[in-house]
PDB file of C-alpha atoms in Angstrom:
ATOM      1  CA  MET A   1      -3.251  10.914  19.494  1.00 43.00           C
ATOM      2  CA  THR A   2      -2.672   7.258  18.977  1.00 45.00           C
ATOM      3  CA  SER A   3      -4.676   4.022  19.364  1.00 44.00           C
ATOM      4  CA  THR A   4      -3.714   3.810  22.989  1.00 45.00           C
ATOM      5  CA  GLU A   5      -5.412   7.108  23.725  1.00 62.00           C
ATOM      6  CA  ILE A   6      -8.786   6.672  22.179  1.00 77.00           C
ATOM      7  CA  GLU A   7     -10.951   3.613  21.548  1.00 87.00           C
ATOM      8  CA  ILE A   8     -12.826   3.528  18.285  1.00 93.00           C
ATOM      9  CA  THR A   9     -16.084   1.659  18.638  1.00 95.00           C
ATOM     10  CA  ALA A  10     -19.235   1.361  16.552  1.00 96.00           C
ATOM     11  CA  GLU A  11     -20.955   3.604  18.942  1.00 96.00           C
ATOM     12  CA  LEU A  12     -18.264   6.283  18.440  1.00 96.00           C
ATOM     13  CA  VAL A  13     -18.443   5.985  14.652  1.00 97.00           C
ATOM     14  CA  ARG A  14     -22.189   6.215  14.727  1.00 97.00           C
ATOM     15  CA  ASP A  15     -22.067   9.407  16.810  1.00 97.00           C
ATOM     16  CA  LEU A  16     -19.573  10.852  14.489  1.00 97.00           C
ATOM     17  CA  LEU A  17     -21.683  10.257  11.575  1.00 98.00           C
ATOM     18  CA  ARG A  18     -24.800  11.805  13.380  1.00 97.00           C
ATOM     19  CA  ASP A  19     -22.723  15.007  14.074  1.00 97.00           C
ATOM     20  CA  GLN A  20     -21.217  15.528  10.579  1.00 97.00           C
ATOM     21  CA  HIS A  21     -23.253  13.277   8.141  1.00 98.00           C
ATOM     22  CA  PRO A  22     -26.613  12.640   9.634  1.00 97.00           C
ATOM     23  CA  ASP A  23     -28.007  11.422   6.306  1.00 98.00           C
ATOM     24  CA  LEU A  24     -25.583   8.449   6.544  1.00 98.00           C
ATOM     25  CA  ALA A  25     -25.936   7.652  10.299  1.00 97.00           C
ATOM     26  CA  GLY A  26     -28.815   5.236   9.881  1.00 97.00           C
ATOM     27  CA  LEU A  27     -26.868   2.815   7.551  1.00 98.00           C
ATOM     28  CA  PRO A  28     -25.669  -0.492   8.766  1.00 97.00           C
ATOM     29  CA  LEU A  29     -22.172  -0.229  10.336  1.00 97.00           C
ATOM     30  CA  ARG A  30     -19.554  -2.954  10.970  1.00 96.00           C
ATOM     31  CA  LEU A  31     -15.731  -3.058  11.435  1.00 95.00           C
ATOM     32  CA  GLY A  32     -13.915  -3.853   8.289  1.00 92.00           C
ATOM     33  CA  ALA A  33     -10.275  -3.888   9.263  1.00 86.00           C
ATOM     34  CA  ARG A  34      -7.655  -2.417  11.531  1.00 83.00           C
ATOM     35  CA  GLY A  35      -4.886  -1.323   9.377  1.00 79.00           C
ATOM     36  CA  TRP A  36      -1.349   0.179  10.094  1.00 75.00           C
ATOM     37  CA  ASP A  37      -2.616   3.732  10.028  1.00 83.00           C
ATOM     38  CA  ASN A  38      -6.464   3.601   9.902  1.00 88.00           C
ATOM     39  CA  GLN A  39      -9.415   1.640  11.005  1.00 92.00           C
ATOM     40  CA  LEU A  40     -11.991   0.808   8.275  1.00 94.00           C
ATOM     41  CA  TRP A  41     -15.710   0.529   9.054  1.00 97.00           C
ATOM     42  CA  ARG A  42     -18.030  -0.585   6.292  1.00 97.00           C
ATOM     43  CA  LEU A  43     -21.062   1.678   5.958  1.00 98.00           C
ATOM     44  CA  GLY A  44     -24.019   0.195   4.266  1.00 97.00           C
ATOM     45  CA  ASP A  45     -23.287  -1.697   1.003  1.00 96.00           C
ATOM     46  CA  ASP A  46     -21.353   0.913  -0.868  1.00 97.00           C
ATOM     47  CA  LEU A  47     -19.447   3.122   1.669  1.00 98.00           C
ATOM     48  CA  ALA A  48     -16.723   2.972   4.195  1.00 97.00           C
ATOM     49  CA  VAL A  49     -15.499   5.150   7.093  1.00 97.00           C
ATOM     50  CA  ARG A  50     -11.743   5.550   7.529  1.00 95.00           C
ATOM     51  CA  LEU A  51     -10.439   6.828  10.919  1.00 95.00           C
ATOM     52  CA  PRO A  52      -6.831   7.353  11.802  1.00 92.00           C
ATOM     53  CA  TRP A  53      -6.017   5.264  14.861  1.00 84.00           C
ATOM     54  CA  ALA A  54      -2.322   4.571  15.211  1.00 73.00           C
ATOM     55  CA  THR A  55       0.259   6.731  13.613  1.00 74.00           C
ATOM     56  CA  PRO A  56       0.190  10.555  13.875  1.00 79.00           C
ATOM     57  CA  SER A  57       1.071  10.943  10.128  1.00 81.00           C
ATOM     58  CA  ALA A  58      -2.266   9.293   9.161  1.00 85.00           C
ATOM     59  CA  ASP A  59      -4.118  12.660   9.438  1.00 90.00           C
ATOM     60  CA  ALA A  60      -2.135  14.222   6.481  1.00 90.00           C
ATOM     61  CA  LEU A  61      -2.455  10.934   4.491  1.00 91.00           C
ATOM     62  CA  LEU A  62      -6.172  10.994   4.631  1.00 93.00           C
ATOM     63  CA  ARG A  63      -6.326  14.689   3.615  1.00 93.00           C
ATOM     64  CA  LYS A  64      -4.036  13.833   0.709  1.00 94.00           C
ATOM     65  CA  GLU A  65      -6.295  10.982  -0.479  1.00 95.00           C
ATOM     66  CA  HIS A  66      -9.271  13.292  -0.243  1.00 95.00           C
ATOM     67  CA  GLU A  67      -7.605  15.968  -2.408  1.00 96.00           C
ATOM     68  CA  TRP A  68      -6.059  13.760  -5.040  1.00 96.00           C
ATOM     69  CA  LEU A  69      -7.756  10.441  -5.433  1.00 97.00           C
ATOM     70  CA  PRO A  70     -11.100  11.823  -6.940  1.00 96.00           C
ATOM     71  CA  VAL A  71      -8.972  13.265  -9.707  1.00 95.00           C
ATOM     72  CA  LEU A  72      -7.018   9.972 -10.465  1.00 97.00           C
ATOM     73  CA  ALA A  73      -9.856   7.372  -9.904  1.00 98.00           C
ATOM     74  CA  PRO A  74     -11.903   7.891 -13.171  1.00 97.00           C
ATOM     75  CA  ARG A  75      -8.939   6.893 -15.368  1.00 96.00           C
ATOM     76  CA  LEU A  76      -7.976   3.665 -13.319  1.00 98.00           C
ATOM     77  CA  PRO A  77      -9.214   0.341 -14.640  1.00 98.00           C
ATOM     78  CA  LEU A  78      -9.671  -1.162 -11.144  1.00 98.00           C
ATOM     79  CA  PRO A  79     -12.059   0.076  -8.374  1.00 98.00           C
ATOM     80  CA  VAL A  80     -10.309   2.276  -5.723  1.00 98.00           C
ATOM     81  CA  PRO A  81     -11.822   3.824  -2.560  1.00 97.00           C
ATOM     82  CA  VAL A  82     -12.875   7.229  -3.826  1.00 98.00           C
ATOM     83  CA  PRO A  83     -13.241   9.735  -0.922  1.00 97.00           C
ATOM     84  CA  GLN A  84     -16.816  11.159  -0.838  1.00 97.00           C
ATOM     85  CA  ARG A  85     -16.622  13.362   2.309  1.00 97.00           C
ATOM     86  CA  LEU A  86     -14.002  14.847   4.480  1.00 96.00           C
ATOM     87  CA  SER A  87     -14.814  15.142   8.125  1.00 96.00           C
ATOM     88  CA  GLU A  88     -13.121  17.535  10.364  1.00 94.00           C
ATOM     89  CA  PRO A  89     -11.697  17.014  13.939  1.00 95.00           C
ATOM     90  CA  SER A  90     -14.239  17.465  16.799  1.00 94.00           C
ATOM     91  CA  GLU A  91     -14.440  17.293  20.534  1.00 92.00           C
ATOM     92  CA  ARG A  92     -15.497  13.602  20.245  1.00 92.00           C
ATOM     93  CA  PHE A  93     -12.719  12.642  17.827  1.00 94.00           C
ATOM     94  CA  PRO A  94      -9.837  15.300  17.410  1.00 94.00           C
ATOM     95  CA  ARG A  95      -8.606  14.014  14.114  1.00 94.00           C
ATOM     96  CA  PRO A  96      -9.850  14.222  10.483  1.00 95.00           C
ATOM     97  CA  TRP A  97     -11.606  11.216   9.007  1.00 97.00           C
ATOM     98  CA  ILE A  98     -13.231  10.401   5.650  1.00 97.00           C
ATOM     99  CA  VAL A  99     -16.102   8.546   4.102  1.00 98.00           C
ATOM    100  CA  THR A 100     -15.174   6.722   0.859  1.00 98.00           C
ATOM    101  CA  THR A 101     -16.579   4.267  -1.503  1.00 98.00           C
ATOM    102  CA  TRP A 102     -16.351   0.605  -0.470  1.00 97.00           C
ATOM    103  CA  VAL A 103     -14.102  -1.670  -2.688  1.00 97.00           C
ATOM    104  CA  PRO A 104     -15.213  -5.398  -2.520  1.00 96.00           C
ATOM    105  CA  GLY A 105     -12.614  -8.180  -2.531  1.00 97.00           C
ATOM    106  CA  THR A 106     -10.163 -10.001  -0.337  1.00 97.00           C
ATOM    107  CA  PRO A 107      -6.742  -8.684   0.454  1.00 96.00           C
ATOM    108  CA  ALA A 108      -4.117 -10.571  -1.408  1.00 97.00           C
ATOM    109  CA  ASP A 109      -2.157 -11.466   1.785  1.00 95.00           C
ATOM    110  CA  ARG A 110      -5.125 -13.712   2.578  1.00 94.00           C
ATOM    111  CA  ALA A 111      -6.159 -14.703  -0.925  1.00 97.00           C
ATOM    112  CA  PRO A 112      -3.197 -14.504  -3.211  1.00 97.00           C
ATOM    113  CA  ALA A 113      -3.652 -14.231  -6.998  1.00 97.00           C
ATOM    114  CA  THR A 114      -3.593 -17.598  -8.602  1.00 97.00           C
ATOM    115  CA  ARG A 115      -4.478 -16.931 -12.245  1.00 97.00           C
ATOM    116  CA  GLY A 116      -1.008 -15.523 -13.083  1.00 97.00           C
ATOM    117  CA  ALA A 117      -1.530 -14.438 -16.647  1.00 98.00           C
ATOM    118  CA  GLU A 118      -4.790 -12.612 -15.893  1.00 98.00           C
ATOM    119  CA  ALA A 119      -3.281 -11.027 -12.684  1.00 98.00           C
ATOM    120  CA  ALA A 120      -0.181  -9.869 -14.558  1.00 98.00           C
ATOM    121  CA  ASP A 121      -2.193  -8.174 -17.330  1.00 98.00           C
ATOM    122  CA  THR A 122      -4.535  -6.549 -14.716  1.00 98.00           C
ATOM    123  CA  LEU A 123      -1.741  -5.219 -12.634  1.00 98.00           C
ATOM    124  CA  ALA A 124       0.117  -3.925 -15.772  1.00 98.00           C
ATOM    125  CA  ALA A 125      -3.004  -2.212 -16.999  1.00 98.00           C
ATOM    126  CA  PHE A 126      -3.652  -0.528 -13.595  1.00 98.00           C
ATOM    127  CA  LEU A 127      -0.085   0.783 -13.351  1.00 98.00           C
ATOM    128  CA  THR A 128       0.028   1.789 -16.898  1.00 98.00           C
ATOM    129  CA  ALA A 129      -3.017   3.972 -16.257  1.00 98.00           C
ATOM    130  CA  LEU A 130      -1.802   5.396 -13.028  1.00 98.00           C
ATOM    131  CA  HIS A 131       1.813   6.103 -14.104  1.00 98.00           C
ATOM    132  CA  ARG A 132       1.176   9.278 -15.961  1.00 97.00           C
ATOM    133  CA  PRO A 133       3.312  12.510 -15.477  1.00 97.00           C
ATOM    134  CA  ALA A 134       2.054  14.242 -12.241  1.00 96.00           C
ATOM    135  CA  PRO A 135       1.275  17.940 -12.299  1.00 95.00           C
ATOM    136  CA  GLU A 136       3.357  20.555 -10.514  1.00 91.00           C
ATOM    137  CA  GLY A 137       2.316  20.582  -6.859  1.00 91.00           C
ATOM    138  CA  ALA A 138       1.798  16.811  -6.652  1.00 94.00           C
ATOM    139  CA  PRO A 139       2.833  15.468  -3.347  1.00 93.00           C
ATOM    140  CA  ALA A 140       6.188  14.127  -2.689  1.00 87.00           C
ATOM    141  CA  GLY A 141       7.084  11.063  -0.702  1.00 80.00           C
ATOM    142  CA  ARG A 142      10.208   9.567   0.837  1.00 78.00           C
ATOM    143  CA  ARG A 143       9.848   6.562  -1.533  1.00 80.00           C
ATOM    144  CA  GLY A 144      10.418   9.130  -4.288  1.00 76.00           C
ATOM    145  CA  GLU A 145      13.997   9.623  -3.283  1.00 83.00           C
ATOM    146  CA  PRO A 146      16.659   7.709  -5.241  1.00 90.00           C
ATOM    147  CA  LEU A 147      17.140   4.105  -4.086  1.00 94.00           C
ATOM    148  CA  PRO A 148      20.609   4.549  -2.745  1.00 94.00           C
ATOM    149  CA  ASP A 149      19.173   7.044  -0.268  1.00 94.00           C
ATOM    150  CA  HIS A 150      17.449   4.123   1.415  1.00 95.00           C
ATOM    151  CA  ALA A 151      20.663   2.192   2.098  1.00 96.00           C
ATOM    152  CA  GLU A 152      20.491   2.782   5.852  1.00 96.00           C
ATOM    153  CA  GLY A 153      16.874   1.417   6.004  1.00 95.00           C
ATOM    154  CA  PHE A 154      17.888  -1.601   4.030  1.00 97.00           C
ATOM    155  CA  ALA A 155      20.787  -2.272   6.143  1.00 97.00           C
ATOM    156  CA  ARG A 156      18.696  -1.972   9.327  1.00 95.00           C
ATOM    157  CA  GLY A 157      15.914  -4.215   7.905  1.00 95.00           C
ATOM    158  CA  LEU A 158      18.448  -6.802   6.710  1.00 97.00           C
ATOM    159  CA  ALA A 159      20.175  -6.944  10.059  1.00 96.00           C
ATOM    160  CA  SER A 160      16.963  -7.187  11.990  1.00 94.00           C
ATOM    161  CA  ALA A 161      15.488  -9.940   9.921  1.00 95.00           C
ATOM    162  CA  THR A 162      18.838 -11.843  10.044  1.00 95.00           C
ATOM    163  CA  GLU A 163      19.151 -11.576  13.837  1.00 94.00           C
ATOM    164  CA  GLN A 164      15.568 -12.922  14.115  1.00 91.00           C
ATOM    165  CA  GLY A 165      16.471 -15.846  11.866  1.00 93.00           C
ATOM    166  CA  LEU A 166      13.874 -14.815   9.266  1.00 93.00           C
ATOM    167  CA  LEU A 167      16.148 -14.942   6.137  1.00 94.00           C
ATOM    168  CA  PRO A 168      17.561 -18.241   4.848  1.00 89.00           C
ATOM    169  CA  ASP A 169      20.265 -16.454   2.740  1.00 95.00           C
ATOM    170  CA  PRO A 170      20.941 -12.846   3.842  1.00 97.00           C
ATOM    171  CA  ASP A 171      24.009 -12.553   1.523  1.00 97.00           C
ATOM    172  CA  ALA A 172      21.937 -13.379  -1.524  1.00 97.00           C
ATOM    173  CA  VAL A 173      19.387 -10.657  -0.493  1.00 98.00           C
ATOM    174  CA  ARG A 174      22.346  -8.235  -0.051  1.00 97.00           C
ATOM    175  CA  ALA A 175      23.550  -9.084  -3.638  1.00 97.00           C
ATOM    176  CA  VAL A 176      20.177  -8.291  -5.160  1.00 97.00           C
ATOM    177  CA  TRP A 177      20.141  -4.896  -3.358  1.00 98.00           C
ATOM    178  CA  GLU A 178      23.664  -4.048  -4.246  1.00 97.00           C
ATOM    179  CA  ASP A 179      22.995  -4.667  -7.897  1.00 97.00           C
ATOM    180  CA  ALA A 180      19.732  -2.407  -7.757  1.00 97.00           C
ATOM    181  CA  VAL A 181      21.509   0.556  -6.101  1.00 97.00           C
ATOM    182  CA  THR A 182      24.169   0.742  -8.827  1.00 97.00           C
ATOM    183  CA  ALA A 183      21.537   1.038 -11.660  1.00 97.00           C
ATOM    184  CA  PRO A 184      21.245   4.566 -13.162  1.00 97.00           C
ATOM    185  CA  ASP A 185      18.718   6.829 -11.462  1.00 94.00           C
ATOM    186  CA  TRP A 186      15.272   7.697 -13.018  1.00 95.00           C
ATOM    187  CA  THR A 187      15.624  10.679 -15.417  1.00 94.00           C
ATOM    188  CA  GLY A 188      12.098  10.819 -16.790  1.00 94.00           C
ATOM    189  CA  PRO A 189       9.139  12.814 -15.476  1.00 94.00           C
ATOM    190  CA  ALA A 190       7.824  12.173 -12.025  1.00 95.00           C
ATOM    191  CA  VAL A 191       4.779   9.956 -12.524  1.00 96.00           C
ATOM    192  CA  TRP A 192       1.922   9.202 -10.104  1.00 97.00           C
ATOM    193  CA  LEU A 193       2.527   6.300  -7.755  1.00 97.00           C
ATOM    194  CA  HIS A 194       0.535   4.430  -5.272  1.00 97.00           C
ATOM    195  CA  GLY A 195       3.682   3.951  -3.249  1.00 95.00           C
ATOM    196  CA  ASP A 196       2.663   1.036  -0.945  1.00 94.00           C
ATOM    197  CA  LEU A 197       1.512  -1.873  -3.218  1.00 97.00           C
ATOM    198  CA  HIS A 198       2.002  -4.745  -0.827  1.00 94.00           C
ATOM    199  CA  PRO A 199      -0.522  -7.671  -0.641  1.00 95.00           C
ATOM    200  CA  ALA A 200      -2.725  -6.132   2.138  1.00 93.00           C
ATOM    201  CA  ASN A 201      -3.417  -3.128  -0.143  1.00 95.00           C
ATOM    202  CA  VAL A 202      -4.397  -5.074  -3.217  1.00 98.00           C
ATOM    203  CA  LEU A 203      -7.690  -7.068  -3.407  1.00 98.00           C
ATOM    204  CA  THR A 204      -8.447 -10.210  -5.237  1.00 98.00           C
ATOM    205  CA  ALA A 205     -11.619 -12.187  -6.491  1.00 98.00           C
ATOM    206  CA  ASP A 206     -11.623 -15.377  -8.507  1.00 97.00           C
ATOM    207  CA  GLY A 207      -7.874 -15.564  -8.612  1.00 97.00           C
ATOM    208  CA  THR A 208      -6.991 -12.236  -9.937  1.00 98.00           C
ATOM    209  CA  PHE A 209      -6.854  -8.640  -8.829  1.00 98.00           C
ATOM    210  CA  CYS A 210     -10.175  -6.759  -8.440  1.00 98.00           C
ATOM    211  CA  GLY A 211      -9.235  -3.500  -6.567  1.00 98.00           C
ATOM    212  CA  VAL A 212      -6.445  -1.370  -4.931  1.00 98.00           C
ATOM    213  CA  ILE A 213      -6.929   0.401  -1.653  1.00 97.00           C
ATOM    214  CA  ASP A 214      -4.924   2.570   0.799  1.00 94.00           C
ATOM    215  CA  PHE A 215      -3.545   5.496  -1.286  1.00 95.00           C
ATOM    216  CA  GLY A 216      -2.221   7.324   1.729  1.00 91.00           C
ATOM    217  CA  ASP A 217       1.287   7.143   0.368  1.00 93.00           C
ATOM    218  CA  LEU A 218       0.216   8.584  -3.029  1.00 96.00           C
ATOM    219  CA  PHE A 219       3.028  10.710  -4.521  1.00 95.00           C
ATOM    220  CA  ALA A 220       4.966  11.476  -7.638  1.00 96.00           C
ATOM    221  CA  GLY A 221       8.350   9.850  -8.491  1.00 95.00           C
ATOM    222  CA  ASP A 222      10.244   6.980 -10.078  1.00 96.00           C
ATOM    223  CA  PRO A 223       7.916   4.184 -11.428  1.00 96.00           C
ATOM    224  CA  ALA A 224      10.287   1.518 -10.226  1.00 97.00           C
ATOM    225  CA  CYS A 225       8.728   1.935  -6.772  1.00 96.00           C
ATOM    226  CA  ASP A 226       5.384   0.584  -7.879  1.00 97.00           C
ATOM    227  CA  LEU A 227       6.810  -1.808 -10.528  1.00 98.00           C
ATOM    228  CA  ALA A 228       8.431  -3.670  -7.690  1.00 97.00           C
ATOM    229  CA  ALA A 229       4.998  -4.886  -6.703  1.00 97.00           C
ATOM    230  CA  ALA A 230       5.120  -7.685  -9.336  1.00 97.00           C
ATOM    231  CA  TRP A 231       7.613  -9.536  -7.169  1.00 97.00           C
ATOM    232  CA  ILE A 232       5.407  -9.690  -4.123  1.00 96.00           C
ATOM    233  CA  LEU A 233       1.868  -9.786  -5.655  1.00 98.00           C
ATOM    234  CA  LEU A 234       2.192 -12.238  -8.604  1.00 97.00           C
ATOM    235  CA  PRO A 235       2.728 -15.990  -8.696  1.00 94.00           C
ATOM    236  CA  ASP A 236       6.133 -17.361  -9.611  1.00 89.00           C
ATOM    237  CA  ASP A 237       5.626 -17.579 -13.482  1.00 90.00           C
ATOM    238  CA  ALA A 238       3.946 -14.189 -13.990  1.00 96.00           C
ATOM    239  CA  VAL A 239       6.496 -11.512 -13.345  1.00 96.00           C
ATOM    240  CA  ASP A 240       7.996 -11.468 -16.903  1.00 96.00           C
ATOM    241  CA  ARG A 241       4.430 -11.344 -18.402  1.00 97.00           C
ATOM    242  CA  PHE A 242       3.747  -8.332 -16.182  1.00 98.00           C
ATOM    243  CA  TYR A 243       6.702  -6.344 -17.384  1.00 97.00           C
ATOM    244  CA  ALA A 244       6.027  -7.217 -21.025  1.00 97.00           C
ATOM    245  CA  ALA A 245       2.586  -5.831 -20.641  1.00 98.00           C
ATOM    246  CA  CYS A 246       3.546  -2.576 -18.944  1.00 97.00           C
ATOM    247  CA  GLN A 247       3.344   0.605 -21.325  1.00 95.00           C
ATOM    248  CA  PRO A 248       5.794   1.936 -21.814  1.00 93.00           C
ATOM    249  CA  ALA A 249       8.109  -1.173 -21.325  1.00 95.00           C
ATOM    250  CA  PRO A 250      10.390  -0.557 -18.402  1.00 97.00           C
ATOM    251  CA  ASP A 251      14.008   0.005 -19.319  1.00 97.00           C
ATOM    252  CA  PRO A 252      16.762  -2.314 -17.890  1.00 97.00           C
ATOM    253  CA  ALA A 253      17.795   0.216 -15.209  1.00 97.00           C
ATOM    254  CA  THR A 254      14.193   0.613 -14.058  1.00 97.00           C
ATOM    255  CA  LEU A 255      13.837  -3.059 -13.761  1.00 97.00           C
ATOM    256  CA  ARG A 256      16.961  -3.311 -11.654  1.00 97.00           C
ATOM    257  CA  ARG A 257      15.778  -0.483  -9.388  1.00 97.00           C
ATOM    258  CA  ALA A 258      12.384  -2.246  -9.100  1.00 97.00           C
ATOM    259  CA  ARG A 259      14.105  -5.336  -7.652  1.00 98.00           C
ATOM    260  CA  GLY A 260      15.733  -3.099  -4.991  1.00 97.00           C
ATOM    261  CA  TRP A 261      12.400  -1.643  -4.123  1.00 97.00           C
ATOM    262  CA  ALA A 262      10.953  -5.176  -3.902  1.00 98.00           C
ATOM    263  CA  VAL A 263      13.705  -6.132  -1.436  1.00 97.00           C
ATOM    264  CA  LEU A 264      12.954  -3.177   0.671  1.00 96.00           C
ATOM    265  CA  LYS A 265       9.152  -3.905   0.656  1.00 96.00           C
ATOM    266  CA  ALA A 266       9.687  -7.590   1.334  1.00 96.00           C
ATOM    267  CA  LEU A 267      11.930  -6.898   4.353  1.00 96.00           C
ATOM    268  CA  ALA A 268       9.475  -4.430   5.776  1.00 93.00           C
ATOM    269  CA  CYS A 269       6.518  -6.878   5.474  1.00 93.00           C
ATOM    270  CA  ILE A 270       8.454  -9.597   7.057  1.00 93.00           C
ATOM    271  CA  LEU A 271       9.334  -7.510   9.913  1.00 91.00           C
ATOM    272  CA  ILE A 272       5.878  -5.873  10.323  1.00 87.00           C
ATOM    273  CA  GLY A 273       4.347  -9.356  10.176  1.00 82.00           C
ATOM    274  CA  GLU A 274       6.555 -10.468  13.042  1.00 76.00           C
ATOM    275  CA  ALA A 275       5.837  -7.259  15.084  1.00 60.00           C
ATOM    276  CA  GLY A 276       2.107  -7.859  14.515  1.00 55.00           C
ATOM    277  CA  VAL A 277       2.385 -11.209  16.090  1.00 50.00           C
ATOM    278  CA  ARG A 278       3.738  -9.427  19.161  1.00 49.00           C
ATOM    279  CA  GLY A 279       0.724  -6.949  19.018  1.00 46.00           C
ATOM    280  CA  ARG A 280       1.870  -3.954  17.097  1.00 51.00           C
ATOM    281  CA  PRO A 281      -1.247  -2.288  15.481  1.00 53.00           C
ATOM    282  CA  GLY A 282      -1.733  -3.330  11.885  1.00 50.00           C
ATOM    283  CA  GLY A 283       0.846  -6.082  11.757  1.00 55.00           C
ATOM    284  CA  LYS A 284      -0.383  -9.398  10.425  1.00 76.00           C
ATOM    285  CA  ARG A 285       1.175 -12.842  10.240  1.00 85.00           C
ATOM    286  CA  THR A 286      -0.178 -13.126   6.771  1.00 90.00           C
ATOM    287  CA  TRP A 287       2.273 -10.412   5.451  1.00 92.00           C
ATOM    288  CA  GLY A 288       5.303 -12.582   5.900  1.00 92.00           C
ATOM    289  CA  PRO A 289       4.710 -15.470   3.515  1.00 93.00           C
ATOM    290  CA  PRO A 290       4.240 -13.493   0.301  1.00 95.00           C
ATOM    291  CA  ALA A 291       7.256 -11.287   1.278  1.00 95.00           C
ATOM    292  CA  GLN A 292       9.424 -14.495   1.738  1.00 95.00           C
ATOM    293  CA  ALA A 293       8.140 -15.806  -1.616  1.00 95.00           C
ATOM    294  CA  SER A 294       9.240 -12.504  -3.102  1.00 96.00           C
ATOM    295  CA  LEU A 295      12.731 -12.799  -1.802  1.00 97.00           C
ATOM    296  CA  ARG A 296      12.973 -16.325  -3.017  1.00 96.00           C
ATOM    297  CA  ARG A 297      12.052 -15.287  -6.527  1.00 95.00           C
ATOM    298  CA  LEU A 298      14.416 -12.246  -6.569  1.00 97.00           C
ATOM    299  CA  ILE A 299      17.294 -14.473  -5.428  1.00 96.00           C
ATOM    300  CA  ALA A 300      16.491 -17.154  -7.874  1.00 94.00           C
ATOM    301  CA  THR A 301      16.356 -14.841 -10.806  1.00 91.00           C
ATOM    302  CA  ALA A 302      19.661 -13.103  -9.756  1.00 85.00           C
ATOM    303  CA  ARG A 303      21.319 -16.512  -9.990  1.00 67.00           C
ATOM    304  CA  THR A 304      20.100 -17.433 -13.434  1.00 60.00           C
TER     305      THR A 304
END
């Protein structure tokens, strides 16, 4: 079931709450956001309702968050949406949905971090706390595969963005990628990863980061996947400070792989942003500019 098959309205959400969580049904309710996988409805001052609305995979992602995020959240230095209740499919809405805590802030694609030093230190502290060895049985994810396994996806993304005239220097982007995929693979333990740290999933307030949302891609793997976020989230002069503040300090091979992951994420955000302009669910024009800035930084540092 996709967004074209069911309309999620305030009345529907209210009815679902009455059916499964009647103690919450009287709280004020308003639409928060329509994301790539889920719709978010703010419930009162402190809660939110997340309902899958577009991609079929969203059901499993919500169940994964409900299982694992309450375990991880207490050790994280930034607020995250902690699932409070899992709601099962019903006749009214035949998909699972969750009630979580509400995380205040503005997505970084609409309010980028401007206090570079503070933002770098905050992001480093968050990922240092998150990137602990994951237990046996932790979820896997495609982004946990070695970077060279994503060569086909990179080629498609680069070709599509080039054909649409979205890249000023495709050859320079390819050079960054080719250096990254020749770096040695990760040989350390699989660590917990957010997996999708792009600007729409990180919140800001007063010029720095204040929360992280959407852990649907949570999995265990190579920390380079998350460390790539510095290139797309931080101002120009803050990337080096971020890597210096990470503990343990990333080795040179991990830094090279992180650049490759950053290229993948930037291409995806550029293309999703354009698709959103044409009406694809979740796409946003605001995803493009930080991704373009990320590619400019990656290319500039490759040439120095």
